[in-house]
PDB file of C-alpha atoms and ligand atoms in Angstrom:
ATOM      1  CA  ASP A  16       2.838-129.792 -16.737  1.00 30.00           C
ATOM      2  CA  LYS A  17       6.353-128.837 -17.230  1.00 34.00           C
ATOM      3  CA  LEU A  18       5.651-125.069 -17.804  1.00 34.00           C
ATOM      4  CA  SER A  19       3.542-124.387 -14.799  1.00 31.00           C
ATOM      5  CA  LEU A  20       5.979-126.402 -12.695  1.00 32.00           C
ATOM      6  CA  LYS A  21       8.781-124.046 -13.778  1.00 35.00           C
ATOM      7  CA  ALA A  22       6.769-120.935 -13.141  1.00 34.00           C
ATOM      8  CA  GLY A  23       5.891-122.309  -9.725  1.00 35.00           C
ATOM      9  CA  SER A  24       9.579-122.948  -8.809  1.00 40.00           C
ATOM     10  CA  ARG A  25      10.470-119.466  -9.867  1.00 42.00           C
ATOM     11  CA  GLU A  26       7.883-117.838  -7.514  1.00 45.00           C
ATOM     12  CA  GLY A  27       9.072-119.591  -4.440  1.00 49.00           C
ATOM     13  CA  SER A  28      11.835-117.304  -3.206  1.00 48.00           C
ATOM     14  CA  GLN A  29      12.554-119.543  -0.239  1.00 58.00           C
ATOM     15  CA  THR A  30      14.158-122.049  -2.736  1.00 76.00           C
ATOM     16  CA  LEU A  31      16.946-119.585  -3.589  1.00 87.00           C
ATOM     17  CA  THR A  32      20.405-120.515  -2.444  1.00 91.00           C
ATOM     18  CA  ASN A  33      22.552-118.101  -0.550  1.00 91.00           C
ATOM     19  CA  CYS A  34      24.704-115.760  -2.747  1.00 89.00           C
ATOM     20  CA  SER A  35      28.298-116.636  -2.773  1.00 77.00           C
ATOM     21  CA  ILE A  36      30.351-114.158  -0.738  1.00 61.00           C
ATOM     22  CA  ILE A  37      32.919-113.253  -3.330  1.00 60.00           C
ATOM     23  CA  SER A  38      32.146-113.172  -7.093  1.00 60.00           C
ATOM     24  CA  PRO A  39      34.931-113.175  -9.637  1.00 70.00           C
ATOM     25  CA  LEU A  40      35.568-109.456  -9.216  1.00 88.00           C
ATOM     26  CA  GLY A  41      38.592-107.396 -10.294  1.00 93.00           C
ATOM     27  CA  PRO A  42      39.654-103.915 -11.574  1.00 94.00           C
ATOM     28  CA  ILE A  43      36.927-101.878 -13.210  1.00 93.00           C
ATOM     29  CA  ARG A  44      37.227 -99.378 -15.966  1.00 90.00           C
ATOM     30  CA  VAL A  45      35.385 -96.371 -14.751  1.00 94.00           C
ATOM     31  CA  GLN A  46      33.397 -94.574 -17.373  1.00 91.00           C
ATOM     32  CA  PHE A  47      32.109 -91.049 -17.905  1.00 96.00           C
ATOM     33  CA  PRO A  48      30.024 -91.098 -21.055  1.00 95.00           C
ATOM     34  CA  LYS A  49      29.789 -87.468 -22.221  1.00 93.00           C
ATOM     35  CA  SER A  50      25.997 -87.000 -22.841  1.00 95.00           C
ATOM     36  CA  LEU A  51      24.808 -89.362 -20.053  1.00 97.00           C
ATOM     37  CA  THR A  52      21.276 -88.661 -18.650  1.00 97.00           C
ATOM     38  CA  LEU A  53      19.681 -89.949 -15.503  1.00 97.00           C
ATOM     39  CA  GLU A  54      16.999 -91.556 -17.610  1.00 97.00           C
ATOM     40  CA  GLU A  55      19.709 -93.663 -19.254  1.00 98.00           C
ATOM     41  CA  VAL A  56      20.987 -94.717 -15.812  1.00 98.00           C
ATOM     42  CA  ILE A  57      17.466 -95.695 -14.888  1.00 98.00           C
ATOM     43  CA  ARG A  58      17.196 -97.748 -18.017  1.00 98.00           C
ATOM     44  CA  LYS A  59      20.471 -99.503 -17.410  1.00 98.00           C
ATOM     45  CA  ASN A  60      19.305-100.587 -13.933  1.00 98.00           C
ATOM     46  CA  PRO A  61      15.802-102.189 -14.511  1.00 98.00           C
ATOM     47  CA  ASP A  62      16.153-104.359 -11.240  1.00 98.00           C
ATOM     48  CA  VAL A  63      16.568-101.293  -8.950  1.00 98.00           C
ATOM     49  CA  THR A  64      13.308-100.515  -7.300  1.00 98.00           C
ATOM     50  CA  GLN A  65      11.919 -97.070  -6.038  1.00 98.00           C
ATOM     51  CA  GLY A  66      14.184 -95.437  -3.511  1.00 98.00           C
ATOM     52  CA  GLY A  67      17.308 -96.957  -4.984  1.00 98.00           C
ATOM     53  CA  LEU A  68      16.721-100.527  -3.539  1.00 98.00           C
ATOM     54  CA  TYR A  69      18.118-103.688  -4.841  1.00 98.00           C
ATOM     55  CA  LYS A  70      18.237-107.386  -4.024  1.00 97.00           C
ATOM     56  CA  PRO A  71      19.968-110.031  -6.066  1.00 95.00           C
ATOM     57  CA  LEU A  72      17.439-112.006  -8.235  1.00 92.00           C
ATOM     58  CA  ASN A  73      18.950-115.416  -8.311  1.00 90.00           C
ATOM     59  CA  CYS A  74      20.185-115.920  -4.818  1.00 93.00           C
ATOM     60  CA  THR A  75      19.709-114.698  -1.203  1.00 94.00           C
ATOM     61  CA  SER A  76      22.116-112.085  -0.132  1.00 92.00           C
ATOM     62  CA  ARG A  77      23.308-112.159   3.612  1.00 85.00           C
ATOM     63  CA  LYS A  78      24.531-108.716   3.448  1.00 89.00           C
ATOM     64  CA  LYS A  79      22.479-105.504   3.668  1.00 97.00           C
ATOM     65  CA  THR A  80      24.248-102.266   3.029  1.00 98.00           C
ATOM     66  CA  ALA A  81      23.048 -98.647   2.939  1.00 98.00           C
ATOM     67  CA  ILE A  82      25.073 -95.982   0.991  1.00 99.00           C
ATOM     68  CA  ILE A  83      24.790 -92.539   2.502  1.00 99.00           C
ATOM     69  CA  ILE A  84      25.849 -89.581   0.169  1.00 99.00           C
ATOM     70  CA  PRO A  85      26.062 -85.981   1.556  1.00 98.00           C
ATOM     71  CA  HIS A  86      24.938 -83.707  -1.208  1.00 98.00           C
ATOM     72  CA  ARG A  87      24.272 -80.131  -2.356  1.00 98.00           C
ATOM     73  CA  ASN A  88      24.701 -78.721  -5.896  1.00 97.00           C
ATOM     74  CA  ARG A  89      26.608 -81.721  -7.413  1.00 97.00           C
ATOM     75  CA  GLU A  90      23.942 -83.223  -9.523  1.00 97.00           C
ATOM     76  CA  HIS A  91      26.513 -83.797 -12.392  1.00 95.00           C
ATOM     77  CA  HIS A  92      28.766 -85.814 -10.070  1.00 97.00           C
ATOM     78  CA  LEU A  93      25.804 -87.743  -8.572  1.00 98.00           C
ATOM     79  CA  LYS A  94      24.713 -88.879 -12.111  1.00 98.00           C
ATOM     80  CA  TYR A  95      28.174 -90.353 -12.752  1.00 98.00           C
ATOM     81  CA  LEU A  96      28.397 -91.871  -9.296  1.00 98.00           C
ATOM     82  CA  LEU A  97      25.045 -93.625  -9.693  1.00 98.00           C
ATOM     83  CA  TYR A  98      25.972 -94.804 -13.155  1.00 98.00           C
ATOM     84  CA  ASN A  99      29.088 -96.658 -11.976  1.00 98.00           C
ATOM     85  CA  LEU A 100      27.927 -97.541  -8.266  1.00 98.00           C
ATOM     86  CA  HIS A 101      24.802 -99.387  -9.141  1.00 98.00           C
ATOM     87  CA  PRO A 102      26.371-102.028 -11.365  1.00 96.00           C
ATOM     88  CA  PHE A 103      29.360-102.188  -9.001  1.00 96.00           C
ATOM     89  CA  LEU A 104      26.990-103.098  -5.975  1.00 96.00           C
ATOM     90  CA  GLN A 105      25.078-105.420  -8.111  1.00 95.00           C
ATOM     91  CA  LEU A 106      28.189-107.411  -9.010  1.00 93.00           C
ATOM     92  CA  GLN A 107      28.873-107.896  -5.324  1.00 93.00           C
ATOM     93  CA  GLN A 108      25.475-109.411  -4.972  1.00 93.00           C
ATOM     94  CA  LEU A 109      24.481-107.136  -2.075  1.00 95.00           C
ATOM     95  CA  ASN A 110      21.135-106.103  -0.823  1.00 97.00           C
ATOM     96  CA  TYR A 111      21.467-102.386  -0.942  1.00 98.00           C
ATOM     97  CA  GLY A 112      19.909 -98.905  -0.741  1.00 98.00           C
ATOM     98  CA  ILE A 113      21.217 -95.613  -1.840  1.00 99.00           C
ATOM     99  CA  TYR A 114      20.365 -92.476   0.288  1.00 99.00           C
ATOM    100  CA  VAL A 115      21.249 -88.940  -1.004  1.00 99.00           C
ATOM    101  CA  ILE A 116      21.137 -86.456   2.031  1.00 99.00           C
ATOM    102  CA  HIS A 117      20.598 -83.068   0.488  1.00 98.00           C
ATOM    103  CA  GLN A 118      21.331 -79.944   2.569  1.00 98.00           C
ATOM    104  CA  ALA A 119      18.577 -77.398   1.958  1.00 98.00           C
ATOM    105  CA  GLY A 120      19.418 -73.658   1.785  1.00 98.00           C
ATOM    106  CA  SER A 121      22.620 -72.004   1.275  1.00 97.00           C
ATOM    107  CA  PHE A 122      24.181 -71.827   4.852  1.00 98.00           C
ATOM    108  CA  THR A 123      27.756 -73.216   5.167  1.00 98.00           C
ATOM    109  CA  PHE A 124      27.804 -76.975   4.277  1.00 98.00           C
ATOM    110  CA  ASN A 125      28.222 -79.596   7.043  1.00 98.00           C
ATOM    111  CA  ARG A 126      29.243 -83.005   5.632  1.00 98.00           C
ATOM    112  CA  ALA A 127      29.377 -84.937   8.926  1.00 98.00           C
ATOM    113  CA  LYS A 128      25.967 -83.657  10.157  1.00 98.00           C
ATOM    114  CA  LEU A 129      24.312 -84.738   6.915  1.00 99.00           C
ATOM    115  CA  MET A 130      25.952 -88.238   7.481  1.00 99.00           C
ATOM    116  CA  ASN A 131      24.394 -88.410  10.966  1.00 99.00           C
ATOM    117  CA  VAL A 132      20.946 -87.500   9.321  1.00 99.00           C
ATOM    118  CA  GLY A 133      21.570 -90.256   6.788  1.00 99.00           C
ATOM    119  CA  PHE A 134      22.277 -92.808   9.515  1.00 99.00           C
ATOM    120  CA  LYS A 135      19.081 -91.837  11.332  1.00 98.00           C
ATOM    121  CA  GLU A 136      16.807 -91.826   8.293  1.00 98.00           C
ATOM    122  CA  ALA A 137      18.272 -95.133   6.799  1.00 98.00           C
ATOM    123  CA  MET A 138      17.870 -96.962  10.102  1.00 98.00           C
ATOM    124  CA  LYS A 139      14.213 -95.963  10.237  1.00 98.00           C
ATOM    125  CA  ASP A 140      13.585 -97.891   6.916  1.00 98.00           C
ATOM    126  CA  ASP A 141      15.619-101.108   7.571  1.00 98.00           C
ATOM    127  CA  ASP A 142      17.845-103.032   9.854  1.00 97.00           C
ATOM    128  CA  TRP A 143      20.964-102.366   7.669  1.00 98.00           C
ATOM    129  CA  ASP A 144      23.894-104.377   8.908  1.00 96.00           C
ATOM    130  CA  CYS A 145      26.410-101.918   7.240  1.00 98.00           C
ATOM    131  CA  LEU A 146      26.410 -98.189   6.212  1.00 99.00           C
ATOM    132  CA  PHE A 147      28.827 -96.708   3.642  1.00 99.00           C
ATOM    133  CA  PHE A 148      29.386 -92.967   3.974  1.00 99.00           C
ATOM    134  CA  HIS A 149      30.360 -91.895   0.608  1.00 99.00           C
ATOM    135  CA  ASP A 150      31.525 -88.697  -1.102  1.00 98.00           C
ATOM    136  CA  VAL A 151      29.657 -87.972  -4.215  1.00 98.00           C
ATOM    137  CA  ASP A 152      32.771 -87.469  -6.282  1.00 98.00           C
ATOM    138  CA  LEU A 153      34.550 -90.784  -5.644  1.00 98.00           C
ATOM    139  CA  ILE A 154      34.140 -93.677  -8.030  1.00 98.00           C
ATOM    140  CA  PRO A 155      35.449 -97.126  -6.905  1.00 98.00           C
ATOM    141  CA  GLU A 156      37.792 -98.785  -9.344  1.00 98.00           C
ATOM    142  CA  ASP A 157      38.047-102.340  -8.116  1.00 97.00           C
ATOM    143  CA  GLY A 158      35.178-104.802  -7.500  1.00 96.00           C
ATOM    144  CA  ARG A 159      37.150-106.434  -4.749  1.00 95.00           C
ATOM    145  CA  ASN A 160      36.643-103.427  -2.576  1.00 97.00           C
ATOM    146  CA  LEU A 161      33.723-105.059  -0.942  1.00 96.00           C
ATOM    147  CA  TYR A 162      30.935-102.786   0.347  1.00 97.00           C
ATOM    148  CA  THR A 163      30.349-104.790   3.532  1.00 97.00           C
ATOM    149  CA  CYS A 164      31.412-104.274   7.043  1.00 98.00           C
ATOM    150  CA  ASP A 165      33.996-105.943   9.147  1.00 97.00           C
ATOM    151  CA  ARG A 166      34.983-106.339  12.843  1.00 98.00           C
ATOM    152  CA  PHE A 167      36.226-102.762  13.016  1.00 98.00           C
ATOM    153  CA  PRO A 168      35.153 -99.458  11.084  1.00 98.00           C
ATOM    154  CA  LYS A 169      36.566 -99.423   7.533  1.00 98.00           C
ATOM    155  CA  HIS A 170      38.171 -96.646   5.700  1.00 98.00           C
ATOM    156  CA  ALA A 171      37.418 -97.761   2.120  1.00 98.00           C
ATOM    157  CA  SER A 172      39.184 -95.088   0.003  1.00 98.00           C
ATOM    158  CA  SER A 173      42.620 -96.026   0.789  1.00 98.00           C
ATOM    159  CA  ALA A 174      43.938 -95.158  -2.682  1.00 98.00           C
ATOM    160  CA  ILE A 175      42.575 -92.068  -4.524  1.00 98.00           C
ATOM    161  CA  ASP A 176      44.047 -90.998  -7.854  1.00 98.00           C
ATOM    162  CA  LYS A 177      44.102 -87.332  -6.557  1.00 97.00           C
ATOM    163  CA  PHE A 178      46.666 -88.502  -3.869  1.00 98.00           C
ATOM    164  CA  GLY A 179      48.670 -90.675  -6.377  1.00 98.00           C
ATOM    165  CA  TYR A 180      46.856 -93.834  -5.157  1.00 98.00           C
ATOM    166  CA  VAL A 181      48.285 -93.811  -1.710  1.00 98.00           C
ATOM    167  CA  LEU A 182      47.049 -92.520   1.672  1.00 98.00           C
ATOM    168  CA  PRO A 183      47.968 -88.738   2.010  1.00 98.00           C
ATOM    169  CA  TYR A 184      48.835 -89.361   5.524  1.00 98.00           C
ATOM    170  CA  GLY A 185      48.614 -92.358   7.960  1.00 98.00           C
ATOM    171  CA  SER A 186      45.496 -91.518   9.806  1.00 98.00           C
ATOM    172  CA  TYR A 187      43.564 -90.131   6.721  1.00 98.00           C
ATOM    173  CA  PHE A 188      39.879 -91.183   7.046  1.00 98.00           C
ATOM    174  CA  GLY A 189      38.163 -88.975   4.357  1.00 98.00           C
ATOM    175  CA  GLY A 190      36.330 -90.045   1.277  1.00 98.00           C
ATOM    176  CA  VAL A 191      34.453 -93.322   1.848  1.00 99.00           C
ATOM    177  CA  CYS A 192      34.094 -95.065   5.194  1.00 99.00           C
ATOM    178  CA  ALA A 193      31.943 -97.884   6.570  1.00 99.00           C
ATOM    179  CA  PHE A 194      30.360 -98.589   9.965  1.00 99.00           C
ATOM    180  CA  THR A 195      27.989-101.334  11.342  1.00 98.00           C
ATOM    181  CA  PRO A 196      25.325 -99.613  13.435  1.00 98.00           C
ATOM    182  CA  LYS A 197      26.805-100.886  16.533  1.00 98.00           C
ATOM    183  CA  GLN A 198      30.269 -99.411  15.589  1.00 99.00           C
ATOM    184  CA  TYR A 199      28.495 -96.115  14.694  1.00 99.00           C
ATOM    185  CA  MET A 200      26.820 -95.871  18.042  1.00 98.00           C
ATOM    186  CA  GLN A 201      30.118 -96.760  19.762  1.00 98.00           C
ATOM    187  CA  ILE A 202      31.751 -93.606  18.397  1.00 98.00           C
ATOM    188  CA  ASN A 203      28.555 -91.516  19.099  1.00 98.00           C
ATOM    189  CA  GLY A 204      28.304 -91.069  15.306  1.00 98.00           C
ATOM    190  CA  PHE A 205      29.908 -88.157  13.576  1.00 98.00           C
ATOM    191  CA  PRO A 206      30.560 -84.578  14.986  1.00 98.00           C
ATOM    192  CA  ASN A 207      27.711 -82.088  14.147  1.00 98.00           C
ATOM    193  CA  ASN A 208      29.835 -78.966  14.731  1.00 98.00           C
ATOM    194  CA  TYR A 209      32.244 -78.851  11.617  1.00 98.00           C
ATOM    195  CA  TRP A 210      30.849 -76.230   9.258  1.00 98.00           C
ATOM    196  CA  GLY A 211      32.651 -75.800   6.047  1.00 98.00           C
ATOM    197  CA  TRP A 212      35.558 -77.720   4.573  1.00 98.00           C
ATOM    198  CA  GLY A 213      38.042 -79.831   6.555  1.00 98.00           C
ATOM    199  CA  GLY A 214      38.623 -81.539   9.825  1.00 98.00           C
ATOM    200  CA  GLU A 215      35.536 -83.609  10.273  1.00 98.00           C
ATOM    201  CA  ASP A 216      37.002 -86.730   8.591  1.00 98.00           C
ATOM    202  CA  ASP A 217      40.060 -86.512  11.089  1.00 98.00           C
ATOM    203  CA  ASP A 218      37.590 -86.218  13.958  1.00 98.00           C
ATOM    204  CA  ILE A 219      35.836 -89.362  12.781  1.00 98.00           C
ATOM    205  CA  GLY A 220      39.002 -91.190  12.553  1.00 98.00           C
ATOM    206  CA  ASN A 221      39.967 -90.030  16.125  1.00 98.00           C
ATOM    207  CA  ARG A 222      36.564 -91.230  17.439  1.00 98.00           C
ATOM    208  CA  VAL A 223      37.285 -94.644  16.157  1.00 98.00           C
ATOM    209  CA  VAL A 224      40.552 -94.878  18.246  1.00 98.00           C
ATOM    210  CA  LEU A 225      39.237 -93.082  21.217  1.00 98.00           C
ATOM    211  CA  SER A 226      36.274 -95.475  21.535  1.00 98.00           C
ATOM    212  CA  GLY A 227      38.787 -98.436  21.532  1.00 98.00           C
ATOM    213  CA  MET A 228      38.566 -99.666  17.948  1.00 98.00           C
ATOM    214  CA  SER A 229      41.051 -99.823  15.029  1.00 98.00           C
ATOM    215  CA  VAL A 230      40.714 -98.804  11.429  1.00 98.00           C
ATOM    216  CA  LEU A 231      40.653-101.372   8.797  1.00 98.00           C
ATOM    217  CA  ARG A 232      41.625-100.566   5.135  1.00 98.00           C
ATOM    218  CA  PRO A 233      41.514-102.454   1.836  1.00 98.00           C
ATOM    219  CA  SER A 234      44.888-102.857   0.284  1.00 97.00           C
ATOM    220  CA  ILE A 235      45.845-100.007  -1.987  1.00 97.00           C
ATOM    221  CA  VAL A 236      45.232-102.401  -4.950  1.00 97.00           C
ATOM    222  CA  TYR A 237      41.559-102.857  -4.053  1.00 97.00           C
ATOM    223  CA  GLY A 238      40.975 -99.307  -2.450  1.00 98.00           C
ATOM    224  CA  ARG A 239      41.476 -97.501  -5.606  1.00 98.00           C
ATOM    225  CA  TYR A 240      38.973 -94.438  -6.414  1.00 98.00           C
ATOM    226  CA  LYS A 241      38.882 -91.884  -9.151  1.00 98.00           C
ATOM    227  CA  MET A 242      37.906 -88.418  -7.852  1.00 98.00           C
ATOM    228  CA  ILE A 243      35.784 -86.401 -10.226  1.00 97.00           C
ATOM    229  CA  GLN A 244      37.589 -83.064 -10.543  1.00 93.00           C
ATOM    230  CA  HIS A 245      35.849 -79.904  -9.381  1.00 90.00           C
ATOM    231  CA  SER A 246      36.541 -76.379  -8.250  1.00 90.00           C
ATOM    232  CA  PRO A 247      35.912 -75.406  -4.593  1.00 90.00           C
ATOM    233  CA  ASP A 248      32.242 -75.110  -3.834  1.00 94.00           C
ATOM    234  CA  LYS A 249      30.511 -72.062  -2.778  1.00 95.00           C
ATOM    235  CA  GLY A 250      29.315 -72.329   0.703  1.00 97.00           C
ATOM    236  CA  ASN A 251      32.034 -74.926   1.764  1.00 97.00           C
ATOM    237  CA  GLU A 252      34.972 -72.617   2.420  1.00 97.00           C
ATOM    238  CA  ALA A 253      37.848 -74.073   4.537  1.00 97.00           C
ATOM    239  CA  ASN A 254      36.737 -74.137   8.233  1.00 98.00           C
ATOM    240  CA  PRO A 255      39.056 -71.959  10.209  1.00 97.00           C
ATOM    241  CA  GLU A 256      37.902 -73.570  13.499  1.00 97.00           C
ATOM    242  CA  ARG A 257      38.992 -77.044  12.437  1.00 98.00           C
ATOM    243  CA  TRP A 258      42.281 -77.115  14.228  1.00 98.00           C
ATOM    244  CA  ASP A 259      40.900 -75.984  17.533  1.00 98.00           C
ATOM    245  CA  LEU A 260      37.980 -78.522  17.243  1.00 98.00           C
ATOM    246  CA  LEU A 261      40.224 -81.246  16.415  1.00 98.00           C
ATOM    247  CA  ASP A 262      42.353 -80.425  19.584  1.00 98.00           C
ATOM    248  CA  LYS A 263      39.208 -81.020  21.625  1.00 97.00           C
ATOM    249  CA  THR A 264      37.827 -84.248  20.043  1.00 97.00           C
ATOM    250  CA  GLY A 265      39.018 -86.166  23.176  1.00 97.00           C
ATOM    251  CA  GLN A 266      36.625 -84.223  25.467  1.00 96.00           C
ATOM    252  CA  ALA A 267      33.875 -83.555  22.881  1.00 97.00           C
ATOM    253  CA  TRP A 268      33.050 -86.770  21.216  1.00 98.00           C
ATOM    254  CA  ARG A 269      30.760 -88.228  23.862  1.00 98.00           C
ATOM    255  CA  GLN A 270      28.694 -84.997  23.933  1.00 98.00           C
ATOM    256  CA  ASP A 271      28.495 -84.140  20.310  1.00 98.00           C
ATOM    257  CA  GLY A 272      27.353 -86.729  17.843  1.00 98.00           C
ATOM    258  CA  ILE A 273      24.308 -88.812  17.109  1.00 98.00           C
ATOM    259  CA  ASN A 274      23.167 -88.316  20.770  1.00 98.00           C
ATOM    260  CA  ASN A 275      22.631 -84.566  20.348  1.00 98.00           C
ATOM    261  CA  LEU A 276      21.585 -84.431  16.619  1.00 98.00           C
ATOM    262  CA  HIS A 277      18.758 -82.014  15.701  1.00 98.00           C
ATOM    263  CA  TYR A 278      17.419 -81.407  12.251  1.00 98.00           C
ATOM    264  CA  LYS A 279      14.173 -80.737  10.327  1.00 98.00           C
ATOM    265  CA  LEU A 280      13.415 -83.377   7.644  1.00 98.00           C
ATOM    266  CA  LEU A 281      11.894 -81.295   4.745  1.00 98.00           C
ATOM    267  CA  SER A 282      11.159 -84.192   2.368  1.00 98.00           C
ATOM    268  CA  LYS A 283      11.720 -87.733   1.475  1.00 98.00           C
ATOM    269  CA  GLU A 284      11.282 -88.790  -2.120  1.00 98.00           C
ATOM    270  CA  LEU A 285      11.679 -92.309  -3.389  1.00 98.00           C
ATOM    271  CA  LEU A 286      13.246 -91.660  -6.658  1.00 98.00           C
ATOM    272  CA  PRO A 287      14.000 -94.574  -9.244  1.00 98.00           C
ATOM    273  CA  LEU A 288      17.774 -94.607  -8.329  1.00 98.00           C
ATOM    274  CA  TYR A 289      17.925 -93.353  -4.823  1.00 98.00           C
ATOM    275  CA  ALA A 290      15.982 -92.001  -1.757  1.00 98.00           C
ATOM    276  CA  ASN A 291      16.311 -88.215  -1.861  1.00 98.00           C
ATOM    277  CA  ILE A 292      16.156 -86.877   1.689  1.00 98.00           C
ATOM    278  CA  THR A 293      16.159 -82.982   1.992  1.00 98.00           C
ATOM    279  CA  VAL A 294      17.018 -81.571   5.283  1.00 98.00           C
ATOM    280  CA  ASP A 295      17.314 -78.284   7.130  1.00 98.00           C
ATOM    281  CA  ILE A 296      20.423 -78.789   9.478  1.00 98.00           C
ATOM    282  CA  GLY A 297      20.611 -75.252  10.730  1.00 98.00           C
ATOM    283  CA  PHE A 298      23.748 -73.169  10.737  1.00 97.00           C
ATOM    284  CA  ARG A 299      26.954 -72.507  12.414  1.00 95.00           C
ATOM    285  CA  PRO A 300      25.932 -70.928  15.944  1.00 92.00           C
TER     286      PRO A 300
HETATM  287  N1  LIG B 250      29.642 -81.781  -1.048  1.00 80.27           N
HETATM  288  C1  LIG B 250      28.493 -81.352  -1.857  1.00 80.27           C
HETATM  289  N2  LIG B 250      28.341 -80.079  -1.964  1.00 80.27           N
HETATM  290  C2  LIG B 250      29.189 -79.053  -1.652  1.00 80.27           C
HETATM  291  C3  LIG B 250      30.246 -79.363  -0.848  1.00 80.27           C
HETATM  292  C4  LIG B 250      30.477 -80.788  -0.613  1.00 80.27           C
HETATM  293  O1  LIG B 250      27.741 -82.171  -2.174  1.00 80.27           O
HETATM  294  O2  LIG B 250      28.899 -77.916  -1.927  1.00 80.27           O
HETATM  295  C5  LIG B 250      29.789 -83.154  -0.519  1.00 80.27           C
HETATM  296  C6  LIG B 250      30.164 -84.085  -1.704  1.00 80.27           C
HETATM  297  O3  LIG B 250      29.645 -85.358  -1.447  1.00 80.27           O
HETATM  298  C7  LIG B 250      31.651 -84.075  -1.597  1.00 80.27           C
HETATM  299  C8  LIG B 250      31.818 -84.096  -0.121  1.00 80.27           C
HETATM  300  O4  LIG B 250      30.862 -83.292   0.396  1.00 80.27           O
HETATM  301  O5  LIG B 250      32.189 -85.257  -2.158  1.00 80.27           O
HETATM  302  C9  LIG B 250      33.163 -83.584   0.367  1.00 80.27           C
HETATM  303  O6  LIG B 250      33.385 -82.317  -0.255  1.00 80.27           O
HETATM  304  P1  LIG B 250      34.674 -81.961  -1.173  1.00 80.27           P
HETATM  305  O7  LIG B 250      34.591 -82.766  -2.406  1.00 80.27           O
HETATM  306  O8  LIG B 250      34.705 -80.501  -1.384  1.00 80.27           O
HETATM  307  O9  LIG B 250      35.868 -82.415  -0.245  1.00 80.27           O
HETATM  308  P2  LIG B 250      37.295 -82.691  -0.900  1.00 80.27           P
HETATM  309  O10 LIG B 250      38.119 -83.102   0.153  1.00 80.27           O
HETATM  310  O11 LIG B 250      37.779 -81.147  -1.365  1.00 80.27           O
HETATM  311  O12 LIG B 250      37.198 -83.490  -2.086  1.00 80.27           O
HETATM  312  C10 LIG B 250      38.358 -80.849  -2.516  1.00 80.27           C
HETATM  313  C11 LIG B 250      38.234 -79.229  -2.760  1.00 80.27           C
HETATM  314  C12 LIG B 250      38.768 -78.595  -1.533  1.00 80.27           C
HETATM  315  C13 LIG B 250      38.579 -77.192  -1.325  1.00 80.27           C
HETATM  316  C14 LIG B 250      39.639 -76.689  -0.441  1.00 80.27           C
HETATM  317  C15 LIG B 250      39.605 -75.803   0.586  1.00 80.27           C
HETATM  318  N3  LIG B 250      40.953 -75.548   1.097  1.00 80.27           N
END
């Protein structure tokens, strides 16, 4: 009968058509509701499954993107990022997963090393074809900033409000960037030896060029982000070694990166909105 036929066709996922690559997307009004709770974010995202995974329901997506967020002591920012990012990614009809890489303990923060851990751990779960390395305090403001990878590594945050919606300098590579696994391996991942604030983003940008690739960026119309204001973090003071390290990227990048990464995985929890990976990454030698 009609009813059972209908139910039958809904079950057969092979019959789904491919998702169209570009949906009618445009500028987004980023929201920060005052008394937002994580429970509310969970309620608003009923189709996100354990570990922060999502697949479009009505079509088959050809794109599979992991979002890697380095984190410590920014729960408030994380809540607002998740609130805005889940619907943003769902509108783009992506298969995606969100990973929060949490640095355990109170030694100096190391953003780039946490990203390397995120890459390793995410690739254990799935054959992601793109990884977005994403600061917790940056909220994308235009749906046309596609969270997919291209022929070369991509610097997605080309226009942050804090810098007047333009690049602060031509080679800036901070905030949000994206690599295919192959591109990531080609630059030997990110440096592990930048402890504290600053420098590691320039090092990553240098690696892209040193390994023979170019940097792609969305136009400053699409690459707009709001940065959530914050005061300097304890344990992430400006790194006095950053200039010396940057002088040596040319010699160091093949030795220091994903090929000499050491860390201790403390836990991996599949929470409703993201996979929470807690890691001991050691300290500045
Ligand atoms: N992060 C944390 N916790 C920390 C520090 C950093 O989660 O304690 C993560 C977070 O994802 C953040 C990213 O690392 O978005 C980058 O750190 P940041 O936001 O401090 O970097 P930004 O360039 O610095 O935004 C603005 C304040 C700079 C302090 C200036 C020192 N001269």
